[in-house]
PDB file of C-alpha atoms in Angstrom:
ATOM      1  CA  MET A   1      14.714 -39.278 -75.862  1.00 54.00           C
ATOM      2  CA  ASP A   2      11.073 -38.887 -75.398  1.00 56.00           C
ATOM      3  CA  SER A   3       9.320 -41.877 -73.622  1.00 73.00           C
ATOM      4  CA  ASN A   4       6.323 -42.078 -71.278  1.00 93.00           C
ATOM      5  CA  GLU A   5       8.024 -44.945 -69.345  1.00 96.00           C
ATOM      6  CA  LEU A   6      10.764 -42.260 -68.081  1.00 97.00           C
ATOM      7  CA  ILE A   7      10.133 -39.172 -66.352  1.00 97.00           C
ATOM      8  CA  VAL A   8      13.147 -36.593 -66.776  1.00 97.00           C
ATOM      9  CA  ASN A   9      13.097 -34.021 -63.916  1.00 96.00           C
ATOM     10  CA  SER A  10      15.666 -31.234 -64.088  1.00 94.00           C
ATOM     11  CA  SER A  11      14.003 -28.773 -61.912  1.00 93.00           C
ATOM     12  CA  GLU A  12      16.636 -28.367 -59.332  1.00 95.00           C
ATOM     13  CA  SER A  13      19.881 -26.841 -60.555  1.00 94.00           C
ATOM     14  CA  GLY A  14      22.692 -29.630 -60.951  1.00 96.00           C
ATOM     15  CA  ILE A  15      20.626 -32.616 -60.464  1.00 98.00           C
ATOM     16  CA  LEU A  16      18.893 -34.823 -63.003  1.00 98.00           C
ATOM     17  CA  GLN A  17      16.380 -37.169 -61.911  1.00 98.00           C
ATOM     18  CA  LEU A  18      15.671 -40.162 -63.868  1.00 98.00           C
ATOM     19  CA  ILE A  19      12.359 -41.741 -62.640  1.00 98.00           C
ATOM     20  CA  LEU A  20      11.428 -45.164 -64.074  1.00 98.00           C
ATOM     21  CA  ASN A  21       7.556 -44.797 -64.993  1.00 97.00           C
ATOM     22  CA  ARG A  22       5.722 -48.007 -65.062  1.00 96.00           C
ATOM     23  CA  PRO A  23       4.517 -48.218 -61.604  1.00 96.00           C
ATOM     24  CA  ALA A  24       1.726 -50.602 -62.538  1.00 96.00           C
ATOM     25  CA  GLN A  25       4.345 -53.070 -63.424  1.00 95.00           C
ATOM     26  CA  LEU A  26       6.767 -52.102 -60.678  1.00 97.00           C
ATOM     27  CA  ASN A  27       8.531 -50.234 -63.188  1.00 97.00           C
ATOM     28  CA  ALA A  28       9.741 -53.634 -64.988  1.00 96.00           C
ATOM     29  CA  TRP A  29      12.445 -52.785 -67.857  1.00 96.00           C
ATOM     30  CA  THR A  30      11.408 -52.673 -71.326  1.00 95.00           C
ATOM     31  CA  PRO A  31      13.378 -51.882 -74.567  1.00 94.00           C
ATOM     32  CA  ALA A  32      11.685 -48.424 -74.601  1.00 94.00           C
ATOM     33  CA  LEU A  33      12.624 -47.581 -71.106  1.00 96.00           C
ATOM     34  CA  GLU A  34      16.062 -48.734 -71.852  1.00 96.00           C
ATOM     35  CA  ALA A  35      16.257 -46.519 -74.970  1.00 95.00           C
ATOM     36  CA  ALA A  36      15.140 -43.562 -73.103  1.00 96.00           C
ATOM     37  CA  PHE A  37      17.109 -44.144 -70.113  1.00 97.00           C
ATOM     38  CA  PHE A  38      20.479 -44.424 -71.975  1.00 97.00           C
ATOM     39  CA  GLY A  39      19.656 -41.690 -74.402  1.00 96.00           C
ATOM     40  CA  THR A  40      19.130 -39.320 -71.598  1.00 97.00           C
ATOM     41  CA  LEU A  41      22.208 -40.325 -69.832  1.00 97.00           C
ATOM     42  CA  ASP A  42      24.041 -39.554 -73.218  1.00 97.00           C
ATOM     43  CA  ALA A  43      22.755 -36.241 -73.169  1.00 96.00           C
ATOM     44  CA  ALA A  44      23.615 -35.500 -69.564  1.00 96.00           C
ATOM     45  CA  ALA A  45      27.259 -36.730 -70.083  1.00 95.00           C
ATOM     46  CA  ALA A  46      27.825 -33.712 -72.229  1.00 93.00           C
ATOM     47  CA  ASP A  47      25.537 -31.345 -70.518  1.00 95.00           C
ATOM     48  CA  PRO A  48      27.682 -28.861 -68.153  1.00 94.00           C
ATOM     49  CA  ASP A  49      24.499 -28.081 -66.242  1.00 94.00           C
ATOM     50  CA  VAL A  50      24.071 -31.653 -65.012  1.00 96.00           C
ATOM     51  CA  ARG A  51      26.357 -32.624 -62.215  1.00 96.00           C
ATOM     52  CA  VAL A  52      24.746 -35.600 -60.367  1.00 98.00           C
ATOM     53  CA  VAL A  53      21.981 -38.133 -61.525  1.00 98.00           C
ATOM     54  CA  VAL A  54      19.446 -39.567 -59.339  1.00 98.00           C
ATOM     55  CA  VAL A  55      17.641 -42.783 -60.436  1.00 98.00           C
ATOM     56  CA  THR A  56      14.406 -43.999 -58.726  1.00 98.00           C
ATOM     57  CA  GLY A  57      11.080 -45.537 -59.509  1.00 98.00           C
ATOM     58  CA  ALA A  58       7.528 -44.188 -59.759  1.00 97.00           C
ATOM     59  CA  GLY A  59       4.918 -45.536 -57.149  1.00 97.00           C
ATOM     60  CA  ARG A  60       5.932 -48.223 -54.523  1.00 96.00           C
ATOM     61  CA  GLY A  61       8.736 -50.019 -56.746  1.00 97.00           C
ATOM     62  CA  PHE A  62      12.222 -49.534 -57.819  1.00 98.00           C
ATOM     63  CA  CYS A  63      12.482 -51.881 -60.750  1.00 98.00           C
ATOM     64  CA  ALA A  64      10.952 -55.196 -60.671  1.00 96.00           C
ATOM     65  CA  GLY A  65      13.287 -56.446 -63.454  1.00 94.00           C
ATOM     66  CA  ALA A  66      13.007 -57.115 -67.129  1.00 92.00           C
ATOM     67  CA  SER A  67       9.294 -56.984 -68.380  1.00 89.00           C
ATOM     68  CA  PHE A  68       7.585 -60.250 -69.242  1.00 74.00           C
ATOM     69  CA  ASP A  69       7.891 -59.149 -72.988  1.00 73.00           C
ATOM     70  CA  MET A  70      11.553 -59.612 -72.424  1.00 70.00           C
ATOM     71  CA  LEU A  71      11.353 -62.927 -70.873  1.00 65.00           C
ATOM     72  CA  GLY A  72       9.966 -66.351 -71.937  1.00 59.00           C
ATOM     73  CA  GLU A  73       9.115 -66.900 -75.553  1.00 48.00           C
ATOM     74  CA  ALA A  74       9.785 -63.414 -76.828  1.00 49.00           C
ATOM     75  CA  ALA A  75      13.377 -63.481 -75.531  1.00 53.00           C
ATOM     76  CA  ARG A  76      14.628 -66.416 -77.410  1.00 53.00           C
ATOM     77  CA  SER A  77      16.175 -64.249 -80.080  1.00 55.00           C
ATOM     78  CA  ASN A  78      19.825 -63.619 -79.516  1.00 59.00           C
ATOM     79  CA  ASP A  79      19.756 -60.218 -81.498  1.00 59.00           C
ATOM     80  CA  ARG A  80      20.986 -57.411 -79.158  1.00 62.00           C
ATOM     81  CA  THR A  81      21.374 -54.984 -81.852  1.00 65.00           C
ATOM     82  CA  GLY A  82      20.884 -51.401 -80.302  1.00 71.00           C
ATOM     83  CA  ARG A  83      20.761 -52.798 -76.890  1.00 86.00           C
ATOM     84  CA  ARG A  84      22.757 -50.785 -74.114  1.00 94.00           C
ATOM     85  CA  GLU A  85      24.476 -52.405 -71.119  1.00 96.00           C
ATOM     86  CA  LEU A  86      24.089 -51.498 -67.550  1.00 97.00           C
ATOM     87  CA  CYS A  87      27.782 -51.541 -66.913  1.00 96.00           C
ATOM     88  CA  GLU A  88      28.007 -48.210 -68.917  1.00 97.00           C
ATOM     89  CA  LEU A  89      26.808 -46.543 -65.482  1.00 97.00           C
ATOM     90  CA  ALA A  90      30.383 -47.227 -64.089  1.00 96.00           C
ATOM     91  CA  GLU A  91      31.894 -45.349 -67.101  1.00 95.00           C
ATOM     92  CA  PHE A  92      29.441 -42.518 -66.992  1.00 97.00           C
ATOM     93  CA  PRO A  93      31.616 -39.446 -65.799  1.00 96.00           C
ATOM     94  CA  LYS A  94      29.230 -38.189 -63.278  1.00 97.00           C
ATOM     95  CA  PRO A  95      27.890 -39.578 -59.933  1.00 98.00           C
ATOM     96  CA  VAL A  96      24.784 -41.596 -60.152  1.00 98.00           C
ATOM     97  CA  ILE A  97      22.762 -42.258 -57.054  1.00 98.00           C
ATOM     98  CA  ALA A  98      19.993 -45.060 -56.813  1.00 98.00           C
ATOM     99  CA  ALA A  99      17.182 -44.152 -54.642  1.00 98.00           C
ATOM    100  CA  ILE A 100      15.743 -47.738 -53.996  1.00 98.00           C
ATOM    101  CA  ASN A 101      12.237 -46.869 -52.970  1.00 98.00           C
ATOM    102  CA  GLY A 102      10.843 -50.406 -52.986  1.00 97.00           C
ATOM    103  CA  PRO A 103      11.250 -53.810 -54.931  1.00 98.00           C
ATOM    104  CA  ALA A 104      14.391 -54.209 -56.948  1.00 98.00           C
ATOM    105  CA  ALA A 105      14.820 -57.604 -58.489  1.00 97.00           C
ATOM    106  CA  GLY A 106      16.826 -59.174 -61.343  1.00 96.00           C
ATOM    107  CA  LEU A 107      17.813 -56.474 -63.820  1.00 96.00           C
ATOM    108  CA  GLY A 108      16.332 -53.801 -61.504  1.00 97.00           C
ATOM    109  CA  PHE A 109      18.619 -55.198 -58.642  1.00 98.00           C
ATOM    110  CA  VAL A 110      21.739 -54.845 -60.935  1.00 98.00           C
ATOM    111  CA  LEU A 111      20.734 -51.521 -62.109  1.00 98.00           C
ATOM    112  CA  ALA A 112      20.880 -50.369 -58.610  1.00 98.00           C
ATOM    113  CA  LEU A 113      24.154 -52.148 -58.159  1.00 97.00           C
ATOM    114  CA  TRP A 114      25.767 -50.318 -61.286  1.00 98.00           C
ATOM    115  CA  CYS A 115      24.964 -46.923 -59.620  1.00 98.00           C
ATOM    116  CA  ASP A 116      27.668 -45.517 -57.605  1.00 98.00           C
ATOM    117  CA  ILE A 117      25.635 -44.848 -54.386  1.00 98.00           C
ATOM    118  CA  ARG A 118      22.861 -46.610 -53.159  1.00 98.00           C
ATOM    119  CA  ILE A 119      20.262 -45.238 -50.753  1.00 98.00           C
ATOM    120  CA  ALA A 120      17.274 -47.803 -49.890  1.00 98.00           C
ATOM    121  CA  ALA A 121      14.214 -47.779 -47.863  1.00 98.00           C
ATOM    122  CA  ALA A 122      14.568 -49.861 -44.947  1.00 98.00           C
ATOM    123  CA  ASP A 123      11.670 -52.061 -45.876  1.00 97.00           C
ATOM    124  CA  ALA A 124      12.672 -52.201 -49.636  1.00 98.00           C
ATOM    125  CA  LYS A 125      12.904 -55.855 -50.993  1.00 98.00           C
ATOM    126  CA  LEU A 126      16.025 -56.708 -53.045  1.00 98.00           C
ATOM    127  CA  THR A 127      16.564 -60.031 -54.814  1.00 97.00           C
ATOM    128  CA  THR A 128      18.819 -61.358 -57.658  1.00 97.00           C
ATOM    129  CA  SER A 129      16.122 -63.691 -58.572  1.00 95.00           C
ATOM    130  CA  PHE A 130      17.852 -65.249 -61.446  1.00 94.00           C
ATOM    131  CA  ALA A 131      18.239 -68.782 -60.342  1.00 95.00           C
ATOM    132  CA  ARG A 132      14.534 -68.879 -59.397  1.00 92.00           C
ATOM    133  CA  LEU A 133      13.671 -67.908 -62.931  1.00 91.00           C
ATOM    134  CA  GLY A 134      16.126 -70.545 -64.452  1.00 94.00           C
ATOM    135  CA  LEU A 135      18.449 -67.599 -65.628  1.00 94.00           C
ATOM    136  CA  VAL A 136      22.164 -66.962 -65.111  1.00 95.00           C
ATOM    137  CA  ALA A 137      23.799 -64.112 -63.307  1.00 95.00           C
ATOM    138  CA  GLU A 138      23.118 -61.469 -65.843  1.00 94.00           C
ATOM    139  CA  HIS A 139      24.302 -57.811 -66.418  1.00 95.00           C
ATOM    140  CA  GLY A 140      27.637 -58.432 -64.837  1.00 95.00           C
ATOM    141  CA  ALA A 141      26.294 -59.456 -61.535  1.00 96.00           C
ATOM    142  CA  ALA A 142      28.703 -62.281 -61.201  1.00 97.00           C
ATOM    143  CA  TRP A 143      31.747 -59.729 -61.517  1.00 96.00           C
ATOM    144  CA  LEU A 144      30.256 -56.950 -59.611  1.00 96.00           C
ATOM    145  CA  LEU A 145      28.358 -58.348 -56.541  1.00 97.00           C
ATOM    146  CA  PRO A 146      31.519 -60.157 -55.074  1.00 96.00           C
ATOM    147  CA  ARG A 147      33.339 -56.712 -55.323  1.00 95.00           C
ATOM    148  CA  LEU A 148      30.580 -55.023 -53.388  1.00 96.00           C
ATOM    149  CA  VAL A 149      29.713 -57.516 -50.612  1.00 97.00           C
ATOM    150  CA  GLY A 150      32.408 -60.417 -51.054  1.00 97.00           C
ATOM    151  CA  ARG A 151      32.362 -63.761 -52.414  1.00 97.00           C
ATOM    152  CA  THR A 152      30.540 -65.502 -49.718  1.00 98.00           C
ATOM    153  CA  HIS A 153      27.478 -63.080 -49.643  1.00 98.00           C
ATOM    154  CA  ALA A 154      27.420 -62.861 -53.452  1.00 97.00           C
ATOM    155  CA  THR A 155      27.342 -66.762 -53.733  1.00 98.00           C
ATOM    156  CA  ASP A 156      24.403 -66.866 -51.413  1.00 98.00           C
ATOM    157  CA  LEU A 157      22.430 -64.153 -52.934  1.00 97.00           C
ATOM    158  CA  LEU A 158      23.018 -65.531 -56.544  1.00 97.00           C
ATOM    159  CA  LEU A 159      22.478 -69.144 -55.699  1.00 97.00           C
ATOM    160  CA  SER A 160      19.467 -68.614 -53.403  1.00 97.00           C
ATOM    161  CA  GLY A 161      17.872 -65.714 -54.975  1.00 96.00           C
ATOM    162  CA  ARG A 162      16.494 -64.992 -51.464  1.00 96.00           C
ATOM    163  CA  THR A 163      15.116 -61.548 -50.843  1.00 97.00           C
ATOM    164  CA  LEU A 164      16.677 -59.047 -48.481  1.00 97.00           C
ATOM    165  CA  THR A 165      15.153 -55.986 -46.947  1.00 98.00           C
ATOM    166  CA  GLY A 166      17.065 -52.746 -47.296  1.00 98.00           C
ATOM    167  CA  THR A 167      18.123 -52.968 -43.569  1.00 98.00           C
ATOM    168  CA  GLN A 168      19.692 -56.338 -44.282  1.00 98.00           C
ATOM    169  CA  ALA A 169      21.377 -55.020 -47.592  1.00 98.00           C
ATOM    170  CA  GLU A 170      22.927 -52.315 -45.461  1.00 98.00           C
ATOM    171  CA  SER A 171      24.416 -54.655 -42.969  1.00 98.00           C
ATOM    172  CA  ILE A 172      26.380 -56.513 -45.634  1.00 98.00           C
ATOM    173  CA  GLY A 173      27.487 -53.319 -47.618  1.00 97.00           C
ATOM    174  CA  LEU A 174      25.078 -53.758 -50.502  1.00 98.00           C
ATOM    175  CA  VAL A 175      23.696 -50.398 -50.065  1.00 98.00           C
ATOM    176  CA  SER A 176      25.226 -47.388 -48.624  1.00 96.00           C
ATOM    177  CA  ARG A 177      22.455 -46.610 -46.205  1.00 97.00           C
ATOM    178  CA  THR A 178      18.895 -46.922 -45.528  1.00 98.00           C
ATOM    179  CA  VAL A 179      16.147 -44.513 -44.559  1.00 98.00           C
ATOM    180  CA  GLU A 180      12.413 -44.706 -43.542  1.00 97.00           C
ATOM    181  CA  ALA A 181      10.106 -45.671 -46.052  1.00 95.00           C
ATOM    182  CA  GLY A 182       9.009 -42.732 -48.459  1.00 96.00           C
ATOM    183  CA  GLN A 183      12.353 -40.873 -47.776  1.00 97.00           C
ATOM    184  CA  THR A 184      14.662 -42.512 -50.244  1.00 98.00           C
ATOM    185  CA  LEU A 185      14.160 -39.673 -52.936  1.00 98.00           C
ATOM    186  CA  SER A 186      14.691 -37.012 -50.417  1.00 98.00           C
ATOM    187  CA  ALA A 187      17.615 -38.530 -48.831  1.00 98.00           C
ATOM    188  CA  ALA A 188      19.281 -39.146 -52.417  1.00 98.00           C
ATOM    189  CA  MET A 189      18.563 -35.435 -53.302  1.00 98.00           C
ATOM    190  CA  ASP A 190      20.322 -34.411 -50.049  1.00 98.00           C
ATOM    191  CA  TYR A 191      23.277 -36.433 -50.845  1.00 98.00           C
ATOM    192  CA  ALA A 192      23.542 -34.932 -54.443  1.00 98.00           C
ATOM    193  CA  ARG A 193      23.322 -31.559 -53.048  1.00 97.00           C
ATOM    194  CA  GLU A 194      26.175 -32.231 -50.874  1.00 97.00           C
ATOM    195  CA  LEU A 195      28.044 -33.748 -53.635  1.00 97.00           C
ATOM    196  CA  ILE A 196      27.564 -30.533 -55.649  1.00 96.00           C
ATOM    197  CA  ARG A 197      28.408 -28.320 -52.764  1.00 94.00           C
ATOM    198  CA  THR A 198      31.663 -29.749 -51.958  1.00 94.00           C
ATOM    199  CA  GLY A 199      33.082 -31.844 -54.912  1.00 93.00           C
ATOM    200  CA  ALA A 200      34.681 -31.036 -58.287  1.00 94.00           C
ATOM    201  CA  PRO A 201      33.048 -32.669 -61.339  1.00 92.00           C
ATOM    202  CA  ASN A 202      36.324 -33.440 -63.106  1.00 93.00           C
ATOM    203  CA  SER A 203      37.561 -35.042 -60.078  1.00 95.00           C
ATOM    204  CA  TRP A 204      34.550 -37.287 -59.967  1.00 93.00           C
ATOM    205  CA  ALA A 205      34.938 -38.326 -63.652  1.00 94.00           C
ATOM    206  CA  THR A 206      38.623 -39.189 -63.129  1.00 94.00           C
ATOM    207  CA  ILE A 207      38.106 -41.104 -59.859  1.00 95.00           C
ATOM    208  CA  LYS A 208      35.253 -43.122 -61.597  1.00 95.00           C
ATOM    209  CA  ARG A 209      37.769 -43.936 -64.241  1.00 94.00           C
ATOM    210  CA  GLN A 210      40.431 -45.019 -61.603  1.00 94.00           C
ATOM    211  CA  LEU A 211      37.791 -47.259 -60.012  1.00 95.00           C
ATOM    212  CA  VAL A 212      36.959 -48.949 -63.277  1.00 93.00           C
ATOM    213  CA  ASP A 213      40.601 -49.153 -64.211  1.00 94.00           C
ATOM    214  CA  ALA A 214      41.563 -50.369 -60.567  1.00 93.00           C
ATOM    215  CA  GLU A 215      39.844 -53.962 -61.274  1.00 89.00           C
ATOM    216  CA  GLN A 216      42.197 -54.580 -64.018  1.00 91.00           C
ATOM    217  CA  LEU A 217      45.406 -53.245 -62.741  1.00 94.00           C
ATOM    218  CA  SER A 218      47.827 -54.414 -60.403  1.00 95.00           C
ATOM    219  CA  LEU A 219      48.531 -52.351 -57.205  1.00 94.00           C
ATOM    220  CA  ARG A 220      51.773 -51.007 -58.538  1.00 96.00           C
ATOM    221  CA  GLU A 221      49.959 -50.131 -61.875  1.00 95.00           C
ATOM    222  CA  SER A 222      47.127 -48.355 -60.029  1.00 96.00           C
ATOM    223  CA  TYR A 223      49.718 -46.328 -57.968  1.00 94.00           C
ATOM    224  CA  THR A 224      51.310 -45.369 -61.013  1.00 96.00           C
ATOM    225  CA  GLN A 225      48.295 -44.290 -62.748  1.00 95.00           C
ATOM    226  CA  ALA A 226      47.410 -42.124 -59.680  1.00 95.00           C
ATOM    227  CA  THR A 227      50.643 -40.589 -59.776  1.00 95.00           C
ATOM    228  CA  GLU A 228      50.441 -39.769 -63.512  1.00 95.00           C
ATOM    229  CA  LEU A 229      46.908 -38.231 -63.113  1.00 93.00           C
ATOM    230  CA  MET A 230      47.958 -36.115 -60.097  1.00 94.00           C
ATOM    231  CA  ILE A 231      50.487 -34.148 -62.331  1.00 94.00           C
ATOM    232  CA  PRO A 232      47.809 -32.233 -64.490  1.00 93.00           C
ATOM    233  CA  ALA A 233      45.394 -32.165 -61.370  1.00 92.00           C
ATOM    234  CA  LEU A 234      47.874 -30.211 -59.292  1.00 92.00           C
ATOM    235  CA  ALA A 235      48.111 -27.777 -62.215  1.00 92.00           C
ATOM    236  CA  ALA A 236      44.363 -27.353 -62.586  1.00 91.00           C
ATOM    237  CA  ALA A 237      42.012 -24.343 -61.665  1.00 92.00           C
ATOM    238  CA  ASP A 238      40.037 -26.880 -59.684  1.00 89.00           C
ATOM    239  CA  HIS A 239      43.018 -27.688 -57.326  1.00 93.00           C
ATOM    240  CA  ARG A 240      43.562 -24.040 -56.828  1.00 91.00           C
ATOM    241  CA  GLU A 241      40.013 -23.214 -56.149  1.00 90.00           C
ATOM    242  CA  GLY A 242      39.625 -26.065 -53.703  1.00 92.00           C
ATOM    243  CA  VAL A 243      42.894 -24.855 -51.763  1.00 94.00           C
ATOM    244  CA  ALA A 244      41.534 -21.170 -51.861  1.00 94.00           C
ATOM    245  CA  ALA A 245      38.106 -22.336 -50.669  1.00 89.00           C
ATOM    246  CA  TRP A 246      39.576 -24.317 -47.815  1.00 91.00           C
ATOM    247  CA  ARG A 247      41.811 -21.418 -46.797  1.00 92.00           C
ATOM    248  CA  ASP A 248      38.754 -18.801 -47.072  1.00 92.00           C
ATOM    249  CA  LYS A 249      36.507 -21.398 -45.305  1.00 90.00           C
ATOM    250  CA  ARG A 250      33.928 -20.938 -48.126  1.00 91.00           C
ATOM    251  CA  THR A 251      32.263 -23.115 -50.617  1.00 91.00           C
ATOM    252  CA  PRO A 252      34.383 -23.971 -53.586  1.00 91.00           C
ATOM    253  CA  ARG A 253      33.309 -22.904 -57.091  1.00 88.00           C
ATOM    254  CA  PHE A 254      34.401 -25.775 -59.136  1.00 91.00           C
ATOM    255  CA  GLU A 255      34.455 -25.938 -62.974  1.00 85.00           C
ATOM    256  CA  ALA A 256      31.796 -27.915 -64.777  1.00 85.00           C
ATOM    257  CA  PHE A 257      32.937 -31.441 -66.135  1.00 81.00           C
ATOM    258  CA  ALA A 258      35.010 -30.798 -69.312  1.00 74.00           C
ATOM    259  CA  THR A 259      36.602 -33.483 -70.974  1.00 53.00           C
ATOM    260  CA  PRO A 260      36.866 -37.466 -70.345  1.00 52.00           C
ATOM    261  CA  SER A 261      39.550 -38.087 -67.808  1.00 42.00           C
ATOM    262  CA  PRO A 262      42.829 -39.791 -69.249  1.00 41.00           C
ATOM    263  CA  ARG A 263      43.160 -43.435 -69.471  1.00 43.00           C
ATOM    264  CA  ARG A 264      46.160 -45.521 -69.268  1.00 40.00           C
TER     265      ARG A 264
END
């Protein structure tokens, strides 16, 4: 979908950059931005040329949360017709990397959490902010945050709404790693390139599905699911290619993502 609020960059083979483009507002989220963001992801899910998605913000911010048009008086309507949900990122079949270049607050904070990998500037500012705005833990934050950092840290961050630096976020496992200011997109792109060089897209899709399902399954059910999924994986061309590449000490040439992974 076309929108001047989202820059879509596919100049490098295999990597799709989604750049939130409202820099004067620290890339605060709007309905138009949401529609463009998820519309682009929908197309990317079916595009074999897209293997990894990198999300970042234009200017000095990642995403400062919902725009003021979505808060206050304008937000009193309960009509969510046509709205999309950030948790859809967990079900997106390809890796999504957040390059947190600056402030990430509220909705923007949770947007980063729903990405698979988070690389933050050491001086980036991250905050849930919900309680300080008289709101609740939105966008699945109460479910997701404890699973990333544990209940103790999650409770602290949600109740206090205090701000963490990227370095502090790394220390509690909230982000995968930190880099110097101005290097987040470069680091995210390097990570994406390494994924593409070494990983099988169909494996990524299945593993992401397993991670989502694992939250609902018992240990034994998860183990059984993995066993069932392993049977077709062992017979697939990707496995043969992976073994051959390892044996020949070369870079594997895996197939593009083809079909959704099986579900229990």
